[in-house]
């Protein structure tokens, strides 16, 4: 009877840990355009950098706030493809770098697995700026 009780407790703990890992986080959930002094996006390839206008910053901030990250994963360096790098200068002077590189997002140099749709929308937005 005790063994079954322990097995149930261990199973519940494992399921809770897995659920926490799989849920994901939204690290920029509270990002607002009003907090951003300037923003650029660099598309590689073709190695083009674009300075965003205020209405574009609003759109980008909305898209970035929807990014969902899962576990850290630096294997994005093993992939080939186009990355879009948003460099954000906040009104307090801090800078953040967010690279959309589906199925990854790289935040300030740290790679994460990401939910595909928000990252794809961010990439599409950047490519439409060209």
Short mmCIF file of C-alpha atoms in Angstrom, two decimals:
data_model
loop_
_atom_site.label_atom_id
_atom_site.label_comp_id
_atom_site.label_asym_id
_atom_site.label_seq_id
_atom_site.Cartn_x
_atom_site.Cartn_y
_atom_site.Cartn_z
CA UNK A 1 0.00 0.00 0.00
CA UNK A 2 2.82 2.41 0.89
CA UNK A 3 4.66 1.63 -2.36
CA UNK A 4 1.59 2.57 -4.41
CA UNK A 5 1.23 5.80 -2.44
CA UNK A 6 4.88 6.74 -3.10
CA UNK A 7 4.56 5.80 -6.76
CA UNK A 8 1.55 8.10 -7.12
CA UNK A 9 3.36 10.96 -5.36
CA UNK A 10 6.48 10.55 -7.52
CA UNK A 11 4.36 10.38 -10.68
CA UNK A 12 2.50 13.57 -9.74
CA UNK A 13 5.78 15.39 -9.04
CA UNK A 14 7.23 14.29 -12.37
CA UNK A 15 4.10 15.42 -14.21
CA UNK A 16 4.19 18.82 -12.50
CA UNK A 17 7.84 19.33 -13.42
CA UNK A 18 7.15 18.34 -17.03
CA UNK A 19 4.15 20.67 -17.19
CA UNK A 20 6.24 23.55 -15.87
CA UNK A 21 8.92 22.93 -18.51
CA UNK A 22 6.43 22.56 -21.36
CA UNK A 23 4.32 25.63 -20.50
CA UNK A 24 6.86 28.14 -21.66
CA UNK A 25 7.47 31.71 -20.63
CA UNK A 26 6.81 35.06 -22.21
CA UNK A 27 9.90 37.06 -21.25
CA UNK A 28 8.67 40.26 -22.95
CA UNK A 29 5.02 40.00 -21.93
CA UNK A 30 4.99 43.53 -20.50
CA UNK A 31 7.00 45.22 -23.29
CA UNK A 32 5.32 48.43 -24.48
CA UNK A 33 6.34 50.71 -27.33
CA UNK A 34 6.46 53.65 -24.89
CA UNK A 35 9.42 51.97 -23.14
CA UNK A 36 11.44 51.92 -26.37
CA UNK A 37 13.59 54.88 -27.42
CA UNK A 38 14.85 53.28 -30.67
CA UNK A 39 14.80 49.97 -32.50
CA UNK A 40 16.62 48.49 -35.45
CA UNK A 41 16.21 45.17 -37.20
CA UNK A 42 19.03 43.42 -39.03
CA UNK A 43 18.21 40.69 -41.52
CA UNK A 44 20.99 38.17 -42.15
CA UNK A 45 21.13 37.37 -44.98
CA UNK A 46 21.07 39.85 -46.76
CA UNK A 47 22.90 41.76 -43.97
CA UNK A 48 20.61 44.78 -44.09
CA UNK A 49 19.83 46.94 -41.04
CA UNK A 50 16.66 49.04 -40.88
CA UNK A 51 15.85 51.79 -38.37
CA UNK A 52 12.21 51.41 -37.33
CA UNK A 53 9.70 54.26 -37.33
CA UNK A 54 7.40 54.76 -34.30
CA UNK A 55 4.47 52.85 -35.85
CA UNK A 56 6.81 50.00 -36.77
CA UNK A 57 8.19 49.98 -33.22
CA UNK A 58 4.62 49.58 -31.98
CA UNK A 59 4.07 46.58 -34.26
CA UNK A 60 7.42 45.02 -33.35
CA UNK A 61 6.82 45.49 -29.61
CA UNK A 62 3.46 43.74 -29.93
CA UNK A 63 5.03 40.81 -31.79
CA UNK A 64 7.98 40.55 -29.41
CA UNK A 65 5.65 40.55 -26.39
CA UNK A 66 4.00 37.40 -27.80
CA UNK A 67 7.24 35.37 -27.98
CA UNK A 68 7.08 32.17 -25.93
CA UNK A 69 10.31 30.54 -24.79
CA UNK A 70 10.83 27.01 -23.58
CA UNK A 71 14.10 25.42 -22.47
CA UNK A 72 17.51 26.95 -23.18
CA UNK A 73 19.03 25.48 -26.32
CA UNK A 74 22.25 26.69 -27.89
CA UNK A 75 21.96 24.29 -30.83
CA UNK A 76 20.64 27.13 -32.98
CA UNK A 77 24.29 27.58 -34.03
CA UNK A 78 24.03 24.25 -35.90
CA UNK A 79 21.28 25.57 -38.18
CA UNK A 80 21.50 27.56 -41.41
CA UNK A 81 18.94 30.11 -42.44
CA UNK A 82 17.87 33.69 -42.02
CA UNK A 83 17.95 35.39 -38.66
CA UNK A 84 16.24 38.67 -37.84
CA UNK A 85 17.91 40.59 -35.04
CA UNK A 86 15.92 43.25 -33.25
CA UNK A 87 18.14 45.63 -31.27
CA UNK A 88 16.09 47.58 -28.76
CA UNK A 89 17.29 50.69 -26.96
CA UNK A 90 15.03 51.27 -23.98
CA UNK A 91 14.18 54.73 -22.68
CA UNK A 92 16.38 54.05 -19.62
CA UNK A 93 19.37 53.48 -21.95
CA UNK A 94 19.59 49.69 -21.69
CA UNK A 95 19.92 47.64 -24.87
CA UNK A 96 18.38 44.27 -25.63
CA UNK A 97 18.99 41.97 -28.57
CA UNK A 98 16.34 39.53 -29.77
CA UNK A 99 17.02 37.28 -32.73
CA UNK A 100 14.18 35.37 -34.31
CA UNK A 101 15.60 32.20 -35.84
CA UNK A 102 12.74 29.72 -35.98
CA UNK A 103 12.41 27.34 -34.07
CA UNK A 104 14.69 29.38 -31.79
CA UNK A 105 14.79 32.82 -30.30
CA UNK A 106 18.09 34.21 -29.05
CA UNK A 107 17.77 36.78 -26.28
CA UNK A 108 20.92 38.70 -25.43
CA UNK A 109 23.04 35.83 -26.74
CA UNK A 110 21.14 33.00 -25.00
CA UNK A 111 19.25 30.59 -27.27
CA UNK A 112 15.84 29.15 -26.41
CA UNK A 113 13.43 26.85 -28.14
CA UNK A 114 10.39 28.90 -29.00
CA UNK A 115 6.79 28.58 -29.98
CA UNK A 116 6.86 28.57 -33.76
CA UNK A 117 3.98 30.90 -34.69
CA UNK A 118 5.04 34.08 -32.79
CA UNK A 119 8.62 33.68 -34.01
CA UNK A 120 7.44 33.17 -37.59
CA UNK A 121 5.29 36.33 -37.37
CA UNK A 122 8.32 38.28 -36.12
CA UNK A 123 10.43 37.01 -39.05
CA UNK A 124 7.66 37.82 -41.54
CA UNK A 125 7.31 41.35 -40.12
CA UNK A 126 11.07 41.97 -40.48
CA UNK A 127 11.12 40.68 -44.06
CA UNK A 128 8.16 42.88 -45.00
CA UNK A 129 10.20 45.92 -43.91
CA UNK A 130 12.54 45.31 -46.85
#
